[in-house]
C-alpha positions as a Markdown table, in Angstrom:
| # | Residue | x | y | z |
|---|---|---|---|---|
| 1 | Met | 5.8 | -102.0 | -40.2 |
| 2 | Ala | 4.0 | -104.9 | -41.0 |
| 3 | Leu | 0.2 | -105.8 | -43.8 |
| 4 | Asn | -2.0 | -107.3 | -42.0 |
| 5 | Thr | -3.8 | -109.8 | -43.7 |
| 6 | Glu | -6.1 | -107.9 | -45.9 |
| 7 | Val | -3.4 | -106.2 | -47.2 |
| 8 | Gln | -1.6 | -109.4 | -48.1 |
| 9 | Ser | -3.8 | -110.3 | -49.8 |
| 10 | Arg | -4.8 | -107.7 | -52.1 |
| 11 | Leu | -0.9 | -107.4 | -53.3 |
| 12 | Arg | -0.7 | -111.7 | -53.6 |
| 13 | Asp | -4.1 | -111.8 | -56.1 |
| 14 | Ile | -2.5 | -108.7 | -58.1 |
| 15 | Val | 0.6 | -110.4 | -58.2 |
| 16 | Asp | -0.9 | -114.4 | -59.1 |
| 17 | Lys | -2.9 | -112.1 | -61.7 |
| 18 | Ala | -0.3 | -110.5 | -64.2 |
| 19 | Cys | 1.1 | -114.1 | -64.5 |
| 20 | Glu | -1.9 | -115.7 | -65.1 |
| 21 | Asp | -1.9 | -115.1 | -69.2 |
| 22 | Gln | 1.4 | -117.4 | -70.8 |
| 23 | Lys | 0.1 | -116.1 | -73.5 |
| 24 | Ser | 0.7 | -112.8 | -73.2 |
| 25 | Gly | 0.8 | -111.9 | -69.6 |
| 26 | Ile | 4.2 | -112.1 | -67.7 |
| 27 | Pro | 5.5 | -115.9 | -67.8 |
| 28 | Gly | 6.8 | -115.8 | -63.9 |
| 29 | Thr | 8.4 | -112.8 | -61.1 |
| 30 | Thr | 9.0 | -112.4 | -57.4 |
| 31 | Val | 8.2 | -109.6 | -55.6 |
| 32 | Val | 9.5 | -108.5 | -52.4 |
| 33 | Val | 9.0 | -105.4 | -50.3 |
| 34 | Val | 11.0 | -105.0 | -47.0 |
| 35 | Gly | 11.3 | -102.4 | -43.8 |
| 36 | Lys | 13.8 | -100.5 | -42.4 |
| 37 | Asp | 14.0 | -103.2 | -40.0 |
| 38 | Gly | 15.2 | -105.5 | -42.2 |
| 39 | Lys | 11.3 | -107.5 | -41.6 |
| 40 | Glu | 10.2 | -108.6 | -44.9 |
| 41 | Leu | 6.6 | -107.3 | -45.7 |
| 42 | Phe | 5.7 | -109.3 | -48.7 |
| 43 | Ala | 8.0 | -112.1 | -50.2 |
| 44 | His | 5.8 | -114.0 | -53.5 |
| 45 | Ser | 6.5 | -115.8 | -56.2 |
| 46 | Ala | 3.5 | -116.7 | -58.8 |
| 47 | Gly | 3.5 | -117.8 | -62.7 |
| 48 | Lys | 6.2 | -119.9 | -64.6 |
| 49 | Arg | 9.8 | -120.7 | -64.6 |
| 50 | Gly | 9.8 | -119.2 | -67.9 |
| 51 | Thr | 7.1 | -118.9 | -71.3 |
| 52 | Gly | 6.7 | -122.5 | -71.7 |
| 53 | Cys | 7.9 | -124.1 | -68.8 |
| 54 | Glu | 5.5 | -126.2 | -66.3 |
| 55 | Glu | 8.2 | -125.5 | -62.6 |
| 56 | Pro | 6.7 | -122.3 | -60.7 |
| 57 | Met | 8.3 | -120.0 | -59.9 |
| 58 | Thr | 9.8 | -119.9 | -57.1 |
| 59 | Leu | 10.8 | -117.8 | -53.5 |
| 60 | Asp | 14.5 | -119.6 | -54.6 |
| 61 | Ser | 14.5 | -118.9 | -58.5 |
| 62 | Ile | 17.8 | -117.2 | -59.0 |
| 63 | Phe | 17.1 | -114.4 | -61.5 |
| 64 | Trp | 19.3 | -112.2 | -63.7 |
| 65 | Ile | 19.6 | -108.7 | -62.1 |
| 66 | Ala | 21.3 | -106.9 | -64.6 |
| 67 | Ser | 21.4 | -102.7 | -63.9 |
| 68 | Cys | 19.9 | -103.0 | -60.3 |
| 69 | Thr | 24.4 | -104.4 | -59.9 |
| 70 | Lys | 24.8 | -100.9 | -60.4 |
| 71 | Met | 24.0 | -99.8 | -56.8 |
| 72 | Leu | 25.5 | -102.1 | -55.5 |
| 73 | Val | 28.9 | -101.4 | -57.0 |
| 74 | Gly | 27.8 | -98.1 | -56.1 |
| 75 | Val | 27.7 | -99.0 | -52.3 |
| 76 | Ala | 31.6 | -101.1 | -53.2 |
| 77 | Cys | 32.9 | -97.7 | -54.3 |
| 78 | Met | 31.6 | -95.4 | -51.7 |
| 79 | Gln | 33.1 | -97.6 | -49.3 |
| 80 | Leu | 36.1 | -97.0 | -50.2 |
| 81 | Val | 35.6 | -93.9 | -50.6 |
| 82 | Glu | 34.6 | -93.8 | -46.8 |
| 83 | Gln | 38.4 | -95.6 | -46.2 |
| 84 | Gly | 40.7 | -92.9 | -48.7 |
| 85 | Val | 41.2 | -95.8 | -51.5 |
| 86 | Leu | 39.3 | -93.5 | -54.1 |
| 87 | Asn | 38.3 | -90.4 | -54.7 |
| 88 | Leu | 35.5 | -89.4 | -56.2 |
| 89 | Asp | 36.5 | -85.8 | -57.8 |
| 90 | Asp | 40.2 | -86.5 | -58.9 |
| 91 | Val | 41.3 | -87.4 | -63.0 |
| 92 | Glu | 44.9 | -88.2 | -62.8 |
| 93 | Gln | 43.6 | -91.1 | -60.1 |
| 94 | Thr | 40.9 | -93.0 | -61.7 |
| 95 | Glu | 42.4 | -92.1 | -64.9 |
| 96 | Ala | 46.2 | -93.6 | -63.1 |
| 97 | Leu | 44.0 | -97.1 | -62.7 |
| 98 | Cys | 42.6 | -96.6 | -66.3 |
| 99 | Pro | 44.4 | -96.1 | -68.8 |
| 100 | Glu | 42.2 | -96.7 | -71.0 |
| 101 | Leu | 40.4 | -93.4 | -70.4 |
| 102 | Lys | 43.7 | -91.7 | -71.3 |
| 103 | Ser | 42.9 | -91.8 | -74.9 |
| 104 | Leu | 39.1 | -92.2 | -75.4 |
| 105 | Lys | 37.7 | -90.0 | -78.7 |
| 106 | Val | 35.0 | -88.1 | -78.4 |
| 107 | Leu | 32.1 | -90.4 | -81.6 |
| 108 | Lys | 30.3 | -87.0 | -83.0 |
| 109 | Pro | 27.0 | -86.6 | -84.5 |
| 110 | Asp | 28.1 | -87.2 | -88.5 |
| 111 | Gly | 29.8 | -90.1 | -87.4 |
| 112 | Ser | 33.7 | -89.1 | -87.2 |
| 113 | Leu | 35.9 | -89.1 | -84.2 |
| 114 | Glu | 37.3 | -86.6 | -82.2 |
| 115 | Asp | 39.8 | -86.2 | -78.8 |
| 116 | Lys | 38.5 | -85.9 | -75.6 |
| 117 | Lys | 38.7 | -82.8 | -73.9 |
| 118 | Asn | 38.3 | -82.8 | -70.3 |
| 119 | Gly | 39.3 | -86.3 | -67.6 |
| 120 | Ile | 36.7 | -88.4 | -66.3 |
| 121 | Thr | 36.3 | -89.2 | -63.0 |
| 122 | Leu | 34.8 | -91.5 | -60.4 |
| 123 | Arg | 31.9 | -89.6 | -60.3 |
| 124 | Met | 31.1 | -89.2 | -64.1 |
| 125 | Leu | 31.5 | -93.1 | -64.1 |
| 126 | Leu | 28.4 | -93.4 | -60.7 |
| 127 | Thr | 26.6 | -90.9 | -62.8 |
| 128 | His | 26.8 | -91.1 | -66.2 |
| 129 | Thr | 28.5 | -88.1 | -67.3 |
| 130 | Ser | 31.5 | -89.2 | -68.0 |
| 131 | Gly | 30.4 | -89.9 | -72.0 |
| 132 | Phe | 29.5 | -93.4 | -72.1 |
| 133 | Gly | 26.4 | -95.1 | -73.8 |
| 134 | Tyr | 25.2 | -97.9 | -74.5 |
| 135 | Thr | 24.8 | -99.8 | -78.5 |
| 136 | Phe | 21.0 | -100.5 | -77.4 |
| 137 | Phe | 20.4 | -97.2 | -76.5 |
| 138 | Asn | 22.2 | -95.2 | -79.0 |
| 139 | Glu | 21.8 | -95.4 | -83.0 |
| 140 | Arg | 25.0 | -93.7 | -83.7 |
| 141 | Leu | 27.2 | -96.2 | -81.3 |
| 142 | Lys | 25.8 | -99.1 | -82.9 |
| 143 | Gln | 26.2 | -98.1 | -86.4 |
| 144 | Trp | 30.1 | -97.1 | -85.2 |
| 145 | Ser | 30.4 | -100.4 | -83.9 |
| 146 | Tyr | 28.9 | -102.3 | -87.5 |
| 147 | Pro | 30.2 | -104.3 | -89.2 |
| 148 | Val | 31.3 | -106.6 | -86.1 |
| 149 | Gly | 28.4 | -104.9 | -83.8 |
| 150 | Met | 28.9 | -105.2 | -79.8 |
| 151 | Asp | 27.5 | -107.3 | -77.2 |
| 152 | Glu | 27.3 | -106.1 | -73.8 |
| 153 | Phe | 26.7 | -109.1 | -72.2 |
| 154 | Ser | 30.1 | -111.0 | -74.1 |
| 155 | Gly | 32.0 | -111.5 | -70.0 |
| 156 | Arg | 35.1 | -109.8 | -72.0 |
| 157 | Phe | 35.9 | -106.5 | -71.1 |
| 158 | Glu | 37.0 | -105.6 | -74.5 |
| 159 | Asp | 33.1 | -104.9 | -75.0 |
| 160 | Met | 33.1 | -102.5 | -73.0 |
| 161 | Lys | 36.0 | -100.2 | -74.9 |
| 162 | Arg | 33.9 | -98.1 | -77.7 |
| 163 | Pro | 34.0 | -93.9 | -78.0 |
| 164 | Leu | 32.0 | -91.7 | -75.5 |
| 165 | Val | 28.9 | -89.6 | -77.2 |
| 166 | Phe | 30.0 | -86.5 | -75.7 |
| 167 | Gln | 32.5 | -84.7 | -73.6 |
| 168 | Pro | 33.3 | -85.9 | -70.1 |
| 169 | Gly | 30.9 | -83.4 | -68.0 |
| 170 | Glu | 28.5 | -82.2 | -70.9 |
| 171 | Gly | 25.2 | -84.5 | -70.9 |
| 172 | Trp | 24.4 | -87.6 | -69.4 |
| 173 | Glu | 24.0 | -90.9 | -71.5 |
| 174 | Tyr | 23.0 | -94.3 | -70.0 |
| 175 | Gly | 25.9 | -96.6 | -71.2 |
| 176 | Val | 29.1 | -98.2 | -69.8 |
| 177 | Gly | 30.2 | -96.1 | -66.6 |
| 178 | Ile | 29.6 | -98.2 | -64.2 |
| 179 | Asp | 31.1 | -101.7 | -65.5 |
| 180 | Trp | 34.4 | -99.4 | -65.5 |
| 181 | Ala | 33.8 | -98.2 | -62.4 |
| 182 | Gly | 34.3 | -101.6 | -60.9 |
| 183 | Met | 37.4 | -101.7 | -62.8 |
| 184 | Val | 38.5 | -99.3 | -61.2 |
| 185 | Leu | 38.0 | -100.5 | -57.9 |
| 186 | Glu | 39.3 | -103.8 | -58.8 |
| 187 | Arg | 42.9 | -102.2 | -60.2 |
| 188 | Ala | 42.4 | -100.3 | -56.8 |
| 189 | Thr | 42.2 | -103.1 | -53.9 |
| 190 | Gly | 44.2 | -106.3 | -56.2 |
| 191 | Leu | 40.9 | -108.0 | -56.1 |
| 192 | Lys | 37.9 | -110.0 | -58.5 |
| 193 | Leu | 35.1 | -107.3 | -58.2 |
| 194 | Asn | 32.4 | -109.9 | -57.6 |
| 195 | Asp | 35.4 | -111.5 | -54.6 |
| 196 | Tyr | 35.6 | -107.7 | -53.6 |
| 197 | Leu | 31.3 | -107.7 | -53.2 |
| 198 | Thr | 31.3 | -110.9 | -50.8 |
| 199 | Lys | 33.4 | -110.0 | -49.1 |
| 200 | Asn | 32.5 | -106.2 | -47.8 |
| 201 | Ile | 28.4 | -106.4 | -48.1 |
| 202 | Phe | 26.9 | -110.3 | -48.7 |
| 203 | Val | 28.9 | -112.4 | -46.1 |
| 204 | Pro | 28.8 | -109.5 | -43.8 |
| 205 | Leu | 24.5 | -109.4 | -44.8 |
| 206 | Gly | 24.8 | -113.4 | -44.8 |
| 207 | Ile | 24.0 | -113.7 | -47.6 |
| 208 | Lys | 25.0 | -116.3 | -50.0 |
| 209 | Asp | 22.3 | -116.6 | -53.2 |
| 210 | Ile | 24.0 | -113.4 | -54.7 |
| 211 | Ser | 26.4 | -113.7 | -57.7 |
| 212 | Met | 28.6 | -112.8 | -60.5 |
| 213 | Val | 29.6 | -116.5 | -61.4 |
| 214 | Pro | 26.5 | -118.4 | -59.9 |
| 215 | Ser | 27.5 | -121.5 | -58.3 |
| 216 | Lys | 25.8 | -125.4 | -59.6 |
| 217 | Asp | 23.3 | -124.7 | -57.5 |
| 218 | Met | 22.5 | -121.0 | -58.3 |
| 219 | Arg | 22.0 | -122.3 | -61.5 |
| 220 | Gln | 19.9 | -125.2 | -61.2 |
| 221 | Arg | 16.7 | -122.0 | -59.6 |
| 222 | Leu | 18.0 | -119.6 | -62.6 |
| 223 | Ala | 14.8 | -118.5 | -64.0 |
| 224 | Tyr | 14.3 | -118.6 | -67.9 |
| 225 | Met | 14.8 | -115.7 | -70.4 |
| 226 | Asn | 11.8 | -115.0 | -72.2 |
| 227 | Ser | 10.9 | -112.2 | -75.0 |
| 228 | Arg | 7.8 | -110.3 | -75.7 |
| 229 | Ser | 7.0 | -110.4 | -80.2 |
| 230 | Pro | 5.2 | -107.0 | -80.7 |
| 231 | Asp | 2.0 | -108.1 | -81.2 |
| 232 | Gly | 2.9 | -108.8 | -77.2 |
| 233 | Thr | 3.2 | -113.0 | -77.0 |
| 234 | Leu | 5.9 | -114.4 | -75.1 |
| 235 | Ala | 8.5 | -116.9 | -76.3 |
| 236 | Pro | 11.8 | -118.4 | -74.7 |
| 237 | Arg | 14.7 | -117.3 | -75.5 |
| 238 | Asp | 18.6 | -117.5 | -74.4 |
| 239 | His | 19.8 | -116.3 | -71.8 |
| 240 | Leu | 22.0 | -112.7 | -72.5 |
| 241 | Leu | 24.9 | -113.0 | -70.2 |
| 242 | Arg | 25.7 | -116.5 | -70.9 |
| 243 | Ala | 29.9 | -117.2 | -69.6 |
| 244 | Pro | 29.9 | -117.1 | -66.1 |
| 245 | Leu | 26.6 | -120.0 | -66.6 |
| 246 | Val | 28.5 | -121.6 | -69.2 |
| 247 | Val | 32.1 | -121.9 | -67.2 |
| 248 | Asp | 34.1 | -124.3 | -66.8 |
| 249 | Leu | 33.2 | -123.9 | -61.9 |
| 250 | Glu | 36.2 | -126.6 | -61.9 |
| 251 | Asn | 39.2 | -124.2 | -63.7 |
| 252 | Asp | 39.9 | -121.7 | -62.0 |
| 253 | Ala | 42.6 | -119.4 | -64.6 |
| 254 | Glu | 38.7 | -119.5 | -67.3 |
| 255 | Val | 36.7 | -117.9 | -63.9 |
| 256 | Ala | 39.5 | -115.5 | -63.5 |
| 257 | Arg | 38.8 | -114.7 | -67.1 |
| 258 | Ile | 34.9 | -114.1 | -66.9 |
| 259 | Phe | 34.8 | -110.6 | -67.3 |
| 260 | Asn | 32.8 | -108.8 | -63.7 |
| 261 | Ser | 30.3 | -106.7 | -65.6 |
| 262 | Gly | 29.7 | -103.2 | -62.6 |
| 263 | Gly | 26.9 | -102.6 | -64.7 |
| 264 | Ala | 24.8 | -105.9 | -65.5 |
| 265 | Gly | 26.3 | -108.8 | -63.2 |
| 266 | Ile | 24.9 | -110.5 | -60.5 |
| 267 | Phe | 22.4 | -113.2 | -60.5 |
| 268 | Ala | 20.8 | -112.9 | -57.7 |
| 269 | Lys | 18.3 | -114.6 | -55.8 |
| 270 | Pro | 15.0 | -111.3 | -54.8 |
| 271 | Gln | 15.3 | -111.9 | -51.1 |
| 272 | Glu | 18.6 | -111.3 | -51.0 |
| 273 | Tyr | 19.5 | -108.3 | -53.0 |
| 274 | Cys | 16.2 | -106.8 | -50.6 |
| 275 | Lys | 19.1 | -107.4 | -47.6 |
| 276 | Val | 20.9 | -104.5 | -49.5 |
| 277 | Leu | 17.8 | -102.4 | -49.9 |
| 278 | Ala | 17.0 | -102.9 | -46.2 |
| 279 | Val | 20.8 | -101.7 | -45.5 |
| 280 | Leu | 20.2 | -98.4 | -47.2 |
| 281 | Leu | 16.9 | -97.6 | -45.5 |
| 282 | Asn | 18.8 | -97.6 | -42.5 |
| 283 | Asp | 21.4 | -95.7 | -43.4 |
| 284 | Gly | 24.1 | -98.1 | -44.1 |
| 285 | Thr | 23.6 | -100.5 | -41.1 |
| 286 | Cys | 22.5 | -104.1 | -41.6 |
| 287 | Pro | 19.3 | -103.9 | -39.2 |
| 288 | Thr | 19.6 | -107.4 | -38.6 |
| 289 | Thr | 23.1 | -108.2 | -38.4 |
| 290 | Gly | 24.4 | -105.1 | -37.4 |
| 291 | Ser | 27.0 | -104.6 | -40.4 |
| 292 | Lys | 27.5 | -101.0 | -41.2 |
| 293 | Leu | 28.7 | -101.1 | -45.0 |
| 294 | Leu | 28.0 | -97.1 | -44.8 |
| 295 | Arg | 28.0 | -94.1 | -42.9 |
| 296 | Lys | 24.8 | -92.3 | -43.0 |
| 297 | Glu | 26.2 | -89.3 | -44.1 |
| 298 | Thr | 27.9 | -91.9 | -46.7 |
| 299 | Val | 24.3 | -92.7 | -48.0 |
| 300 | Asp | 22.9 | -89.6 | -47.9 |
| 301 | Glu | 26.1 | -88.0 | -50.7 |
| 302 | Met | 24.4 | -91.3 | -52.3 |
| 303 | Phe | 20.6 | -90.3 | -52.0 |
| 304 | Ser | 21.7 | -86.3 | -53.3 |
| 305 | Asn | 20.9 | -85.2 | -56.7 |
| 306 | Gln | 24.9 | -85.3 | -58.3 |
| 307 | Ile | 23.4 | -83.7 | -62.3 |
| 308 | Pro | 21.2 | -80.5 | -60.9 |
| 309 | Gln | 23.3 | -79.2 | -63.9 |
| 310 | Phe | 20.9 | -81.3 | -66.4 |
| 311 | Pro | 16.9 | -81.3 | -65.1 |
| 312 | Asn | 15.7 | -82.8 | -68.0 |
| 313 | Tyr | 18.4 | -86.0 | -68.1 |
| 314 | Ser | 15.4 | -88.6 | -68.2 |
| 315 | Arg | 13.1 | -86.6 | -70.7 |
| 316 | Gln | 15.5 | -87.2 | -73.5 |
| 317 | Ser | 14.5 | -90.5 | -74.7 |
| 318 | Ile | 16.1 | -93.1 | -75.3 |
| 319 | Pro | 15.2 | -95.0 | -78.4 |
| 320 | Ala | 15.3 | -98.8 | -79.4 |
| 321 | Ala | 17.8 | -98.9 | -81.0 |
| 322 | Lys | 18.1 | -103.0 | -80.5 |
| 323 | Pro | 14.7 | -103.7 | -80.1 |
| 324 | Glu | 15.2 | -106.7 | -79.4 |
| 325 | Leu | 16.5 | -105.7 | -76.0 |
| 326 | Thr | 14.8 | -102.3 | -75.7 |
| 327 | Asn | 11.4 | -100.7 | -76.3 |
| 328 | Gln | 11.5 | -96.8 | -77.1 |
| 329 | Ile | 11.3 | -95.1 | -74.3 |
| 330 | Pro | 9.8 | -92.2 | -73.7 |
| 331 | Glu | 11.1 | -90.4 | -70.8 |
| 332 | Leu | 12.4 | -92.2 | -67.4 |
| 333 | Tyr | 9.7 | -92.7 | -64.7 |
| 334 | Pro | 7.6 | -89.0 | -65.3 |
| 335 | Val | 5.6 | -87.2 | -63.0 |
| 336 | Ser | 2.6 | -84.5 | -63.2 |
| 337 | Gly | 3.8 | -81.4 | -64.0 |
| 338 | Asn | 7.7 | -82.4 | -64.1 |
| 339 | Pro | 10.1 | -81.7 | -62.1 |
| 340 | Pro | 12.8 | -81.4 | -62.2 |
| 341 | Gln | 14.8 | -85.1 | -62.4 |
| 342 | Gly | 17.7 | -86.5 | -60.2 |
| 343 | Trp | 20.1 | -89.1 | -60.3 |
| 344 | Gly | 22.1 | -90.3 | -57.7 |
| 345 | Leu | 24.9 | -92.0 | -57.0 |
| 346 | Thr | 24.0 | -95.2 | -59.7 |
| 347 | Phe | 20.8 | -95.1 | -59.6 |
| 348 | Met | 17.9 | -91.8 | -60.5 |
| 349 | Leu | 15.9 | -90.0 | -57.4 |
| 350 | Ser | 12.4 | -89.8 | -58.2 |
| 351 | Asn | 10.6 | -86.4 | -57.1 |
| 352 | Gly | 6.9 | -88.1 | -55.8 |
| 353 | Gly | 5.5 | -89.4 | -58.2 |
| 354 | Pro | 2.1 | -91.0 | -58.9 |
| 355 | Thr | 2.1 | -94.6 | -56.1 |
| 356 | Gly | 2.6 | -92.3 | -53.2 |
| 357 | Arg | 6.3 | -92.0 | -53.0 |
| 358 | Ser | 7.8 | -89.9 | -50.8 |
| 359 | Asn | 10.1 | -87.2 | -53.0 |
| 360 | Ser | 13.9 | -88.4 | -53.9 |
| 361 | Thr | 12.9 | -91.5 | -53.1 |
| 362 | Gly | 16.1 | -93.7 | -55.1 |
| 363 | His | 14.4 | -95.6 | -57.5 |
| 364 | Trp | 16.2 | -98.4 | -61.0 |
| 365 | Ala | 16.1 | -101.3 | -63.4 |
| 366 | Gly | 17.7 | -104.1 | -65.5 |
| 367 | Leu | 17.4 | -105.2 | -68.4 |
| 368 | Ala | 15.0 | -107.8 | -68.3 |
| 369 | Asn | 12.5 | -105.7 | -66.4 |
| 370 | Ile | 13.9 | -105.5 | -62.9 |
| 371 | Trp | 12.9 | -103.0 | -60.6 |
| 372 | Trp | 13.5 | -101.8 | -57.4 |
| 373 | Trp | 12.7 | -99.5 | -54.7 |
| 374 | Ala | 13.8 | -97.6 | -51.6 |
| 375 | Asp | 11.5 | -94.9 | -50.0 |
| 376 | Arg | 14.1 | -93.8 | -46.9 |
| 377 | Glu | 12.0 | -91.0 | -45.8 |
| 378 | Lys | 9.0 | -94.3 | -45.7 |
| 379 | Gly | 11.0 | -97.3 | -44.6 |
| 380 | Val | 10.0 | -99.1 | -47.3 |
| 381 | Ala | 11.6 | -100.9 | -50.2 |
| 382 | Gly | 11.3 | -103.8 | -52.5 |
| 383 | Ile | 12.1 | -105.2 | -55.7 |
| 384 | Val | 9.7 | -106.2 | -59.4 |
| 385 | Cys | 12.2 | -109.1 | -60.8 |
| 386 | Thr | 10.9 | -110.7 | -64.3 |
| 387 | Gln | 13.1 | -112.4 | -67.3 |
| 388 | Ile | 11.5 | -110.4 | -70.4 |
| 389 | Thr | 13.0 | -108.3 | -73.0 |
| 390 | Pro | 13.0 | -106.0 | -74.4 |
| 391 | Phe | 13.5 | -103.4 | -71.7 |
| 392 | Gly | 10.4 | -101.5 | -70.5 |
| 393 | Asp | 7.7 | -104.6 | -71.3 |
| 394 | Ala | 3.9 | -102.3 | -70.3 |
| 395 | Asn | 3.2 | -105.9 | -68.6 |
| 396 | Val | 5.8 | -105.7 | -65.6 |
| 397 | Leu | 6.2 | -101.4 | -65.5 |
| 398 | Gly | 1.8 | -102.0 | -64.7 |
| 399 | Leu | 2.9 | -104.6 | -61.9 |
| 400 | Trp | 5.1 | -102.9 | -60.3 |
| 401 | Gly | 2.8 | -99.8 | -59.8 |
| 402 | Ala | 0.3 | -100.8 | -58.6 |
| 403 | Val | 2.0 | -102.9 | -56.8 |
| 404 | Glu | 3.5 | -100.3 | -54.9 |
| 405 | Val | 0.9 | -98.0 | -55.0 |
| 406 | Glu | -1.1 | -100.7 | -52.9 |
| 407 | Ile | 2.3 | -101.3 | -50.2 |
| 408 | Tyr | 1.8 | -97.3 | -49.5 |
| 409 | Lys | -2.1 | -97.2 | -49.4 |
| 410 | Ala | -1.1 | -98.9 | -46.3 |
| 411 | Leu | 1.4 | -97.3 | -45.3 |
| 412 | Ala | -0.5 | -95.0 | -45.0 |
């Protein structure tokens, strides 16, 4: 599979044009697309490293990929499920490894708390059916956290401790469940999550520029964080995940205290992330190094709908509980005809869509407006990376859609 020079040129024009307006467009972006054979079909950076910055964005720029971390943690957990170390549906195992889960309360609509009636499993944590939420996506949870508030990006595990917003297994809500899945992994293996990912995913794939604690070199290539005001203009903003960026890398004790967030902790060069997407396209085996991360049937399970009982889960709308972090999201990836929606093990499954992607294409996003997809049927995957808040940025969504349309037209 390859894209001819004409298609490559059209894609570059689409990406360049998205970054032309440095006041109200996209400050800078990197877009990478790969095939099942692991070869890059397209890789291009455009714009600046950040709004108000004169340095160009490059393919070597490092992005905080936020919730794109979740898929990596899903791969790691499923490696341990294959090995018999973890069980997807064993309440006793999950709550023995994380006894904090046993005593959780459930936050009722009237603000009162009730006892948890159901146990929490690893599958619930990976599919957002455990009852955990995010304060920036849930008004009730945000209100509960006052007067102090809560910061999911503080670098502290303590900020993952909160009441549930429904009884485990009885609903779907996007939240910190995969941060808890990361803690299950740490306690089962005795390794910090970043160390496990490095040893069992990144090194076998020859990946160097992905980490939860960026090296000095990665820090020097970090893309800047930007915020878009309600009038559409851009401004620089402080980084949301500061702790791993300011920790003294020479102080092992300090580094060890950084919470390795399974939900949002990874910094990465987009081309490196796409090496993992190529593994998913290739049924669990790296097409370039030959390293086998997962069995095909395990990847099949990850791409199988885990929540058929909630066919409209993302149509419940996500409020802008913290408007500096997210826009209101009426629906995640709407498709004409409103077919049943699916969720795999850590990511959304699309049921077709306007760009030409296959049914059961996996995809997900990161808070700073980063979007990836992996279409196993058509053998193509990619990522569109920016560093803009709030989430759900119309400019970035437009870019992502335009890139996908062009790719699928070329494949057809």
